[in-house]
Short mmCIF file of C-alpha atoms in Angstrom, two decimals:
data_model
loop_
_atom_site.label_atom_id
_atom_site.label_comp_id
_atom_site.label_asym_id
_atom_site.label_seq_id
_atom_site.Cartn_x
_atom_site.Cartn_y
_atom_site.Cartn_z
CA MET A 1 0.00 0.00 0.00
CA THR A 2 1.50 3.35 -0.97
CA ARG A 3 1.62 6.18 1.50
CA HIS A 4 -0.65 8.28 -0.73
CA THR A 5 -3.31 5.59 -0.69
CA TRP A 6 -2.95 5.19 3.07
CA ARG A 7 -3.52 8.93 3.63
CA GLY A 8 -6.65 8.65 1.55
CA ALA A 9 -7.75 5.76 3.74
CA VAL A 10 -7.39 7.91 6.83
CA THR A 11 -9.71 10.51 5.33
CA ALA A 12 -12.23 7.83 4.47
CA CYS A 13 -12.08 6.41 8.00
CA ALA A 14 -12.82 9.80 9.47
CA ALA A 15 -16.01 9.98 7.44
CA GLY A 16 -17.22 6.76 9.03
CA ALA A 17 -16.17 7.62 12.56
CA LEU A 18 -16.76 5.16 15.36
CA LEU A 19 -17.21 6.67 18.81
CA VAL A 20 -15.24 4.92 21.52
CA GLY A 21 -17.67 3.31 23.92
CA PRO A 22 -17.63 3.51 27.73
CA LEU A 23 -14.64 1.88 29.31
CA ALA A 24 -13.42 2.25 32.89
CA VAL A 25 -9.94 3.65 32.71
CA GLY A 26 -7.56 4.42 35.55
CA SER A 27 -4.13 5.99 35.51
CA THR A 28 -1.27 5.12 37.79
CA ALA A 29 0.76 7.95 39.30
CA ALA A 30 3.82 7.80 41.49
CA ALA A 31 3.14 8.88 45.04
CA SER A 32 5.18 9.21 48.18
CA ASP A 33 2.37 8.08 50.48
CA PRO A 34 2.68 4.33 51.23
CA GLY A 35 -0.21 2.50 49.62
CA SER A 36 -1.05 5.35 47.25
CA THR A 37 -2.58 4.29 43.96
CA SER A 38 -4.70 5.52 41.09
CA PRO A 39 -8.06 7.11 41.95
CA HIS A 40 -9.86 4.59 39.73
CA GLU A 41 -8.56 1.66 41.77
CA LEU A 42 -10.09 3.26 44.87
CA GLY A 43 -13.44 3.74 43.19
CA ILE A 44 -13.03 7.49 42.60
CA GLU A 45 -14.16 8.87 39.26
CA GLN A 46 -12.12 11.94 38.42
CA LYS A 47 -14.04 15.19 38.14
CA VAL A 48 -13.54 17.63 35.29
CA ASP A 49 -11.64 20.64 36.54
CA PRO A 50 -13.73 23.77 35.81
CA GLY A 51 -10.52 25.68 35.18
CA ILE A 52 -9.45 23.24 32.47
CA ALA A 53 -12.91 23.36 30.89
CA ARG A 54 -12.76 27.17 30.83
CA ALA A 55 -9.29 27.09 29.27
CA LEU A 56 -10.41 24.70 26.53
CA GLU A 57 -13.40 26.93 25.86
CA ARG A 58 -11.12 29.96 25.61
CA ASP A 59 -8.32 28.43 23.53
CA LEU A 60 -10.10 25.82 21.40
CA GLY A 61 -13.48 27.52 21.00
CA ILE A 62 -15.50 24.59 22.35
CA SER A 63 -18.27 24.75 24.92
CA ARG A 64 -17.64 23.66 28.48
CA THR A 65 -20.02 20.76 27.96
CA ASP A 66 -18.06 19.61 24.92
CA ALA A 67 -14.83 20.15 26.84
CA ALA A 68 -16.02 17.84 29.60
CA ALA A 69 -17.05 15.21 27.04
CA ARG A 70 -13.69 15.49 25.30
CA LEU A 71 -11.70 15.05 28.50
CA THR A 72 -13.78 12.03 29.49
CA PHE A 73 -13.30 10.51 26.02
CA GLN A 74 -9.55 11.09 26.13
CA ALA A 75 -9.24 9.30 29.47
CA ARG A 76 -11.12 6.31 28.11
CA ALA A 77 -9.16 6.34 24.87
CA ALA A 78 -5.88 6.25 26.78
CA GLY A 79 -6.96 3.07 28.53
CA ILE A 80 -7.99 1.43 25.27
CA GLU A 81 -4.73 2.40 23.60
CA ASP A 82 -2.69 0.96 26.46
CA ALA A 83 -4.60 -2.33 26.37
CA LEU A 84 -4.34 -2.66 22.59
CA GLU A 85 -0.62 -1.89 22.53
CA ARG A 86 -0.02 -4.81 24.88
CA ARG A 87 -2.37 -7.11 22.97
CA LEU A 88 -1.20 -6.31 19.42
CA GLY A 89 2.50 -6.51 20.18
CA ALA A 90 4.77 -6.08 17.16
CA SER A 91 1.94 -5.16 14.78
CA PHE A 92 0.97 -2.07 16.80
CA ALA A 93 1.62 1.10 14.81
CA GLY A 94 0.51 3.77 17.25
CA ALA A 95 -2.77 5.45 18.10
CA TRP A 96 -4.26 8.91 17.74
CA VAL A 97 -7.56 10.64 18.33
CA ASP A 98 -9.77 12.93 16.30
CA PRO A 99 -10.60 15.49 19.00
CA THR A 100 -13.47 17.00 17.02
CA LYS A 101 -15.36 13.71 16.71
CA ASN A 102 -14.02 11.90 19.80
CA VAL A 103 -12.74 9.00 17.71
CA LEU A 104 -9.76 6.78 18.52
CA TYR A 105 -7.76 5.41 15.59
CA VAL A 106 -5.22 2.61 16.00
CA GLY A 107 -2.66 1.81 13.34
CA VAL A 108 -1.86 -1.85 12.65
CA ALA A 109 0.74 -3.29 10.28
CA ASP A 110 -1.22 -6.55 10.01
CA GLN A 111 -4.70 -6.73 8.49
CA GLY A 112 -5.52 -9.61 10.84
CA ALA A 113 -5.11 -7.35 13.87
CA ALA A 114 -7.81 -4.95 12.73
CA ALA A 115 -10.60 -7.07 14.22
CA ALA A 116 -9.15 -6.74 17.72
CA VAL A 117 -9.04 -2.97 17.33
CA GLN A 118 -12.65 -2.80 16.18
CA ALA A 119 -13.75 -5.08 19.03
CA ALA A 120 -12.16 -2.72 21.55
CA GLY A 121 -14.26 0.18 20.24
CA ALA A 122 -11.59 1.94 18.15
CA LYS A 123 -11.09 2.40 14.40
CA ALA A 124 -8.37 0.30 12.75
CA VAL A 125 -6.09 1.78 10.08
CA VAL A 126 -3.81 -0.67 8.23
CA VAL A 127 -0.36 0.87 7.61
CA ASP A 128 3.08 -0.09 6.28
CA ASP A 129 5.40 0.51 9.24
CA THR A 130 5.06 -0.55 12.86
CA LEU A 131 5.53 1.90 15.72
CA ALA A 132 8.71 0.07 16.73
CA GLU A 133 10.16 0.60 13.23
CA LEU A 134 9.31 4.30 13.23
CA GLN A 135 10.76 4.79 16.69
CA GLY A 136 13.91 2.92 15.67
CA TRP A 137 14.42 5.27 12.72
CA GLN A 138 13.86 8.28 14.96
CA ALA A 139 16.53 6.89 17.31
CA SER A 140 18.89 6.58 14.33
CA LEU A 141 18.32 10.26 13.56
CA ASP A 142 19.01 11.09 17.21
CA ALA A 143 22.30 9.23 17.03
CA ALA A 144 23.39 10.73 13.69
CA SER A 145 25.97 13.50 13.49
CA PRO A 146 24.75 16.81 14.92
CA VAL A 147 23.00 19.06 12.42
CA ALA A 148 22.57 22.81 12.35
CA ALA A 149 19.47 23.75 14.35
CA ASP A 150 18.89 26.67 12.00
CA GLN A 151 18.36 24.18 9.15
CA VAL A 152 16.77 21.07 10.71
CA PRO A 153 15.28 22.03 14.09
CA SER A 154 13.27 18.86 14.87
CA TRP A 155 12.04 15.42 13.88
CA PHE A 156 9.35 13.17 15.34
CA VAL A 157 7.22 10.09 14.72
CA ASP A 158 3.80 11.01 13.37
CA VAL A 159 1.59 7.95 13.76
CA ALA A 160 -1.27 9.58 11.87
CA THR A 161 0.84 9.70 8.69
CA ASN A 162 2.81 6.56 9.59
CA SER A 163 6.09 8.37 9.00
CA VAL A 164 9.03 10.14 10.60
CA VAL A 165 8.46 13.86 10.06
CA VAL A 166 11.61 15.95 9.60
CA SER A 167 11.13 19.71 9.98
CA VAL A 168 13.21 21.78 7.57
CA ARG A 169 13.87 25.50 7.62
CA PRO A 170 14.43 27.42 4.36
CA GLY A 171 17.75 26.43 2.84
CA GLY A 172 18.03 23.26 4.89
CA GLU A 173 16.76 20.76 2.33
CA ALA A 174 20.17 19.33 1.48
CA THR A 175 21.12 19.01 5.14
CA ALA A 176 17.87 17.19 5.91
CA GLN A 177 18.38 14.79 3.00
CA ALA A 178 21.94 14.06 4.11
CA LEU A 179 20.73 13.45 7.65
CA ILE A 180 18.21 10.74 6.72
CA GLU A 181 20.74 9.07 4.43
CA GLN A 182 23.38 9.04 7.15
CA ALA A 183 20.83 7.60 9.64
CA GLY A 184 19.74 4.91 7.17
CA VAL A 185 16.06 5.88 7.32
CA PRO A 186 14.03 4.67 4.29
CA ALA A 187 13.03 7.64 2.17
CA THR A 188 9.52 6.20 1.82
CA SER A 189 9.05 6.45 5.58
CA VAL A 190 10.03 10.13 5.87
CA THR A 191 7.85 13.21 5.46
CA PHE A 192 9.58 16.57 5.12
CA GLU A 193 7.81 19.52 6.71
CA ALA A 194 8.69 23.13 5.94
CA THR A 195 8.95 25.23 9.09
CA GLN A 196 10.06 28.60 10.40
CA GLU A 197 10.43 27.41 13.98
CA ALA A 198 13.58 28.13 16.00
CA PRO A 199 13.19 26.15 19.24
CA ARG A 200 14.59 27.35 22.55
CA THR A 201 14.27 26.08 26.10
CA TYR A 202 11.68 27.31 28.60
CA ILE A 203 12.56 27.12 32.29
CA ASP A 204 10.77 28.12 35.49
CA ILE A 205 13.11 30.21 37.62
CA VAL A 206 12.68 28.78 41.12
CA GLY A 207 14.77 29.47 44.21
CA GLY A 208 17.31 26.76 45.03
CA ASN A 209 17.45 25.34 41.49
CA ALA A 210 20.77 25.03 39.69
CA TYR A 211 22.02 27.31 36.96
CA TYR A 212 25.29 27.24 35.03
CA ILE A 213 27.80 29.99 34.30
CA GLY A 214 30.06 30.20 31.27
CA SER A 215 31.68 26.87 30.47
CA GLY A 216 29.94 24.93 33.21
CA ALA A 217 30.45 26.30 36.74
CA ARG A 218 27.30 25.70 38.80
CA CYS A 219 25.53 27.88 41.37
CA SER A 220 21.98 28.07 42.71
CA VAL A 221 19.15 30.52 42.12
CA GLY A 222 18.48 32.76 45.09
CA PHE A 223 15.07 34.28 44.42
CA ALA A 224 13.11 35.13 41.30
CA VAL A 225 12.70 38.83 40.58
CA THR A 226 10.95 40.64 37.78
CA GLY A 227 12.92 39.80 34.65
CA GLY A 228 15.29 37.27 36.20
CA PHE A 229 16.78 36.25 39.55
CA VAL A 230 19.28 37.17 42.22
CA SER A 231 22.22 35.08 43.38
CA ALA A 232 25.71 35.37 44.88
CA GLY A 233 28.24 37.81 43.46
CA HIS A 234 31.08 35.30 43.46
CA CYS A 235 29.12 33.10 41.04
CA GLY A 236 29.80 35.38 38.06
CA THR A 237 31.00 38.79 36.97
CA THR A 238 28.94 41.42 35.17
CA GLY A 239 28.48 40.36 31.55
CA ALA A 240 28.90 36.62 32.18
CA THR A 241 26.26 34.43 30.59
CA THR A 242 24.19 31.64 32.13
CA THR A 243 22.32 28.57 30.93
CA SER A 244 19.38 26.63 32.39
CA PRO A 245 18.00 29.28 32.69
CA SER A 246 19.73 31.32 30.03
CA GLY A 247 20.58 34.90 30.93
CA THR A 248 23.25 37.50 31.58
CA PHE A 249 24.73 38.91 34.78
CA ARG A 250 23.59 42.56 34.76
CA GLY A 251 25.25 43.32 38.06
CA SER A 252 27.70 41.63 40.43
CA SER A 253 29.52 42.74 43.57
CA PHE A 254 32.20 40.65 45.32
CA PRO A 255 34.04 40.97 47.68
CA GLY A 256 32.74 43.68 50.00
CA ASN A 257 29.30 42.40 49.10
CA ASP A 258 28.32 39.02 47.68
CA TYR A 259 25.36 39.61 45.43
CA SER A 260 24.38 39.59 41.77
CA TRP A 261 21.37 39.76 39.57
CA ILE A 262 20.85 37.91 36.33
CA ALA A 263 18.48 39.09 33.61
CA ALA A 264 16.85 36.01 32.12
CA ALA A 265 16.32 35.51 28.39
CA SER A 266 12.76 35.42 27.05
CA GLY A 267 10.95 32.14 27.65
CA ASN A 268 12.26 31.74 31.21
CA THR A 269 9.57 32.41 33.80
CA PRO A 270 10.33 33.82 37.28
CA VAL A 271 8.30 31.93 39.91
CA GLY A 272 7.76 33.17 43.45
CA ALA A 273 8.75 29.93 45.09
CA VAL A 274 11.66 27.97 46.56
CA ASN A 275 12.39 24.31 45.77
CA ARG A 276 12.01 22.11 48.87
CA TYR A 277 13.55 19.11 47.03
CA ASP A 278 10.71 16.79 48.03
CA GLY A 279 8.48 17.46 45.05
CA THR A 280 6.98 20.62 46.55
CA ARG A 281 7.78 24.32 46.63
CA VAL A 282 7.55 26.94 49.36
CA THR A 283 5.67 30.07 48.40
CA VAL A 284 7.63 33.31 48.63
CA ALA A 285 5.26 35.88 50.13
CA GLY A 286 7.68 38.74 50.88
CA SER A 287 11.08 39.62 52.34
CA THR A 288 10.49 40.71 55.94
CA ASP A 289 13.68 40.22 57.99
CA ALA A 290 13.44 37.45 60.58
CA ALA A 291 14.82 37.99 64.08
CA ILE A 292 18.03 36.52 65.44
CA GLY A 293 17.18 33.06 66.75
CA ALA A 294 14.48 32.53 64.12
CA SER A 295 14.20 29.19 62.33
CA VAL A 296 15.22 29.36 58.67
CA CYS A 297 15.72 26.90 55.82
CA ARG A 298 18.09 26.92 52.87
CA SER A 299 17.65 25.48 49.36
CA GLY A 300 20.58 24.69 47.08
CA SER A 301 21.35 22.52 44.07
CA THR A 302 24.04 20.40 45.78
CA THR A 303 22.50 19.44 49.11
CA GLY A 304 18.84 20.38 48.67
CA TRP A 305 16.80 21.58 51.64
CA HIS A 306 18.32 22.11 55.11
CA CYS A 307 17.23 24.15 58.12
CA GLY A 308 18.71 25.84 61.19
CA THR A 309 18.62 29.18 63.01
CA ILE A 310 19.87 32.73 62.53
CA GLN A 311 22.81 33.34 64.87
CA ALA A 312 23.64 36.94 63.97
CA ARG A 313 23.06 39.73 61.46
CA ASN A 314 25.57 42.19 60.01
CA ALA A 315 28.34 39.60 60.36
CA SER A 316 31.63 39.93 58.49
CA VAL A 317 33.59 37.05 57.02
CA THR A 318 36.96 36.98 55.29
CA TYR A 319 37.37 34.73 52.26
CA ALA A 320 40.56 34.27 50.25
CA GLN A 321 39.26 36.91 47.84
CA GLY A 322 38.57 39.48 50.57
CA THR A 323 36.12 40.46 53.32
CA VAL A 324 32.35 40.54 52.91
CA SER A 325 30.29 42.39 55.52
CA GLY A 326 26.63 42.77 56.44
CA LEU A 327 25.91 39.03 56.23
CA ILE A 328 23.42 36.76 58.03
CA ARG A 329 25.26 34.12 60.09
CA THR A 330 23.46 30.77 60.56
CA ASN A 331 24.11 27.19 61.64
CA VAL A 332 22.47 25.86 58.46
CA CYS A 333 24.80 23.55 56.53
CA ALA A 334 25.82 24.09 52.89
CA GLU A 335 28.33 22.82 50.34
CA PRO A 336 29.91 24.04 47.07
CA GLY A 337 27.26 24.50 44.37
CA ASP A 338 24.71 25.68 46.95
CA SER A 339 26.19 29.19 46.53
CA GLY A 340 23.59 31.77 45.61
CA GLY A 341 20.72 29.58 46.84
CA SER A 342 17.72 30.70 48.90
CA LEU A 343 17.44 31.32 52.63
CA ILE A 344 13.82 31.63 53.74
CA ALA A 345 11.98 32.01 57.05
CA GLY A 346 8.48 30.58 56.64
CA THR A 347 7.40 32.32 53.43
CA GLN A 348 9.70 35.36 53.83
CA ALA A 349 12.85 35.58 51.70
CA GLN A 350 15.95 36.31 53.81
CA GLY A 351 19.11 36.02 51.73
CA VAL A 352 21.28 34.17 49.22
CA THR A 353 24.02 31.71 50.16
CA SER A 354 27.47 33.29 50.30
CA GLY A 355 29.85 30.76 51.91
CA GLY A 356 30.95 29.22 55.17
CA SER A 357 32.58 26.19 56.69
CA GLY A 358 31.66 22.56 57.30
CA ASN A 359 29.30 20.41 55.27
CA CYS A 360 25.92 18.70 55.46
CA SER A 361 27.37 15.51 56.97
CA SER A 362 29.01 17.05 60.02
CA GLY A 363 27.25 20.44 60.07
CA GLY A 364 28.74 23.88 59.80
CA THR A 365 28.30 27.64 59.69
CA THR A 366 26.92 29.37 56.60
CA TYR A 367 26.68 33.07 55.74
CA PHE A 368 24.01 34.69 53.59
CA GLN A 369 23.83 37.99 51.75
CA PRO A 370 20.56 39.71 52.79
CA VAL A 371 18.11 39.75 49.90
CA ASN A 372 16.67 43.18 50.67
CA GLU A 373 20.08 44.75 50.12
CA ILE A 374 20.25 43.15 46.67
CA LEU A 375 16.76 44.35 45.75
CA SER A 376 17.64 47.87 46.85
CA ALA A 377 21.02 47.94 45.11
CA TYR A 378 19.57 47.09 41.70
CA GLY A 379 16.00 48.41 42.06
CA LEU A 380 14.50 44.95 41.69
CA THR A 381 11.06 43.61 42.63
CA LEU A 382 10.78 40.22 44.32
CA THR A 383 8.49 37.71 42.56
CA THR A 384 5.97 36.27 45.02
CA GLY A 385 3.22 33.68 45.21
CA GLY A 386 4.19 30.58 43.21
CA GLY A 387 4.67 27.64 45.58
CA THR A 388 2.80 24.83 47.26
CA THR A 389 3.19 25.38 50.97
CA PRO A 390 2.27 22.30 53.03
CA PRO A 391 -0.37 22.64 55.72
CA PRO A 392 0.82 23.08 59.29
CA THR A 393 0.77 19.94 61.41
CA THR A 394 -1.86 21.67 63.58
CA ALA A 395 -4.28 21.82 60.63
CA CYS A 396 -7.58 19.97 61.11
CA SER A 397 -7.06 20.01 64.87
CA GLY A 398 -9.82 19.01 67.27
CA TYR A 399 -10.57 15.67 65.62
CA ALA A 400 -10.36 12.30 67.34
CA ALA A 401 -7.86 10.88 64.83
CA SER A 402 -5.24 12.55 62.64
CA TYR A 403 -3.38 11.19 59.61
CA GLN A 404 -0.56 12.75 57.58
CA GLY A 405 1.06 11.90 54.28
CA SER A 406 2.25 13.17 50.92
CA LEU A 407 0.87 12.58 47.43
CA SER A 408 1.95 13.26 43.88
CA SER A 409 -0.54 14.84 41.50
CA GLY A 410 -3.14 12.32 40.27
CA ALA A 411 -2.53 9.77 43.02
CA ALA A 412 -4.83 8.71 45.82
CA VAL A 413 -4.48 6.88 49.12
CA ALA A 414 -6.83 5.20 51.60
CA GLN A 415 -6.45 6.03 55.28
CA PRO A 416 -5.80 4.74 57.85
CA SER A 417 -2.67 3.27 56.17
CA GLY A 418 -4.61 1.54 53.42
CA GLY A 419 -6.89 -0.11 56.00
CA SER A 420 -10.29 0.70 57.46
CA VAL A 421 -12.16 1.88 60.55
CA SER A 422 -14.90 -0.14 62.25
CA VAL A 423 -17.85 1.93 63.49
CA THR A 424 -20.21 0.18 65.91
CA ARG A 425 -23.08 2.67 66.06
CA SER A 426 -24.94 5.25 64.02
CA GLY A 427 -24.08 8.91 64.27
CA THR A 428 -22.19 11.80 62.74
CA PHE A 429 -18.86 11.56 60.96
CA ARG A 430 -16.75 14.74 60.96
CA LEU A 431 -13.96 14.91 58.39
CA CYS A 432 -11.36 17.56 57.52
CA LEU A 433 -8.56 17.64 54.94
CA ALA A 434 -5.81 20.26 54.60
CA GLY A 435 -3.63 19.99 51.50
CA PRO A 436 -0.72 22.11 50.24
CA SER A 437 -1.50 25.65 49.13
CA GLY A 438 -1.97 26.05 45.41
CA ALA A 439 -3.12 22.45 45.04
CA ASP A 440 -6.55 20.80 44.75
CA PHE A 441 -6.88 17.88 47.18
CA ASP A 442 -10.20 16.04 47.59
CA LEU A 443 -11.58 13.82 50.36
CA TYR A 444 -13.96 10.86 50.14
CA LEU A 445 -15.70 8.83 52.86
CA GLN A 446 -16.29 5.26 51.71
CA LYS A 447 -18.24 2.37 53.28
CA ARG A 448 -17.71 -1.30 52.58
CA ASN A 449 -20.68 -3.05 50.99
CA GLY A 450 -19.88 -6.73 50.75
CA SER A 451 -16.60 -6.96 48.85
CA ALA A 452 -16.77 -3.45 47.36
CA TRP A 453 -16.34 0.11 48.59
CA SER A 454 -18.96 2.80 47.95
CA THR A 455 -18.50 6.55 48.35
CA VAL A 456 -21.11 7.85 50.81
CA ALA A 457 -19.86 11.43 51.24
CA GLN A 458 -17.24 13.64 49.65
CA GLY A 459 -15.56 17.02 49.56
CA THR A 460 -14.50 17.85 45.99
CA SER A 461 -14.22 21.62 45.72
CA SER A 462 -11.36 23.23 43.81
CA SER A 463 -9.71 24.19 47.12
CA ASN A 464 -6.80 22.51 48.87
CA ASN A 465 -9.00 22.18 51.98
CA GLU A 466 -12.15 20.11 52.47
CA ALA A 467 -14.49 19.59 55.43
CA PHE A 468 -17.89 17.88 55.74
CA THR A 469 -20.11 15.84 58.05
CA TYR A 470 -22.10 12.69 57.34
CA ASN A 471 -24.80 10.87 59.29
CA GLY A 472 -23.95 7.20 58.95
CA THR A 473 -24.75 3.79 60.35
CA ALA A 474 -22.54 1.10 61.86
CA GLY A 475 -20.12 -0.54 59.46
CA THR A 476 -16.62 -0.49 58.01
CA TYR A 477 -15.34 2.79 56.58
CA ARG A 478 -12.20 4.33 55.10
CA TYR A 479 -11.05 7.80 54.09
CA VAL A 480 -9.65 8.38 50.59
CA VAL A 481 -7.44 11.38 49.82
CA LEU A 482 -7.04 12.33 46.15
CA ALA A 483 -4.41 14.75 44.84
CA TYR A 484 -6.58 16.01 41.99
CA SER A 485 -3.97 18.60 41.02
CA GLY A 486 -0.72 19.61 42.66
CA SER A 487 1.60 17.59 44.86
CA GLY A 488 2.64 17.78 48.49
CA SER A 489 1.80 17.00 52.09
CA TYR A 490 -1.66 16.77 53.63
CA VAL A 491 -3.26 16.45 57.07
CA LEU A 492 -6.51 14.51 57.56
CA GLY A 493 -8.68 14.77 60.65
CA ALA A 494 -11.52 12.35 61.40
CA THR A 495 -14.06 11.84 64.18
CA THR A 496 -16.42 8.86 64.01
CA PRO A 497 -19.65 8.24 65.97
#
């Protein structure tokens, strides 16, 4: 079958679209809470986020009702695709959806496999090349000699055309042809696509994350500011360039001071948050100075997240390069590469890591350049409000039982510890859930009916906090926490009759 004929077949299939029928589909997500699993496995049907529905309405021009139907279809289609890929094996040639008709197509390189696709509720399209073959040719392109990005910026497997698509900028035709010949990709399995794209990286600028200077020296982001971020002065001199995120040192002072600010290139987004190195971020709410003796925590790209106390302000320290004064002295540990990273008290930015002694195995003393001095020196504005602050351990207080844990987005867990609670009389259940700020955590009360669990009450608002009561009878119950969106720690409070 020629590729031209196959493309015609795709058009014909679309005219006779087959809607994918109902199929229970669950997704598995990694979670840090022991016993966490997919919501589907715990009997929780995922809701459609109103925010996502509004965004689809805005950007794709579809109604919120159609948006909800599309999202539900896509979840079901993903489950069908996964099952068919395992069942079809080597003849599987990829799958794709028609989002306007809610149709799932599955490519097969064997006419005999089409019946299995149809039986699963999808539309079979017989093609020449398997997905494994296409992916193998893409890997050969990846391994070929580097090409000029200004001529051939990208290539990818397009299952809908059953080909490897190579994007070519004007003047790059000969380079693209040489690339596929060098990689040994059959010309009949390649589609060239004219493009004007010039890809570049996009990075969130988050406190504590690594960045690289010049030929590869590494430091850590202090705090995001409008247009870039602040860090330590000894990390780079004015005019030095950075990568990941890309930018340029617009100011640097060291010794005497130890501060700098880096203007980020377009496409890098300053975020008002600090990396906690546990999958969550701390929101930066301001830069009010904490008192001597206050508890503080530091984030850096070598040793992650460590805490201690402020021992003094306006301290001076002498390095080999000279003396730096006006520093915050702490007993928080740090190591090389953490330089420039964030020091924060609660949600208030304090300073950027300068230097010190010791390490994070034996402990030590670390000095920080106050952040407010940096902001003042360069006329910068701190970026605030972009993290996921965990709830305090005192959240949901006043309940008979309390449970704590941490979940990754999309995962769910049953409490207590994957087990259940026996209730011997009728009465009122009181439940409370506090999740990380900026996230959407939901809470379900389930009762065992025979061998199955049924949801009898729930809190499913778009907030990170939920609370409700339920008048129930004697029986076996459990509490299910779902990280609908966002990741981080939660506190659950429960009182039974």
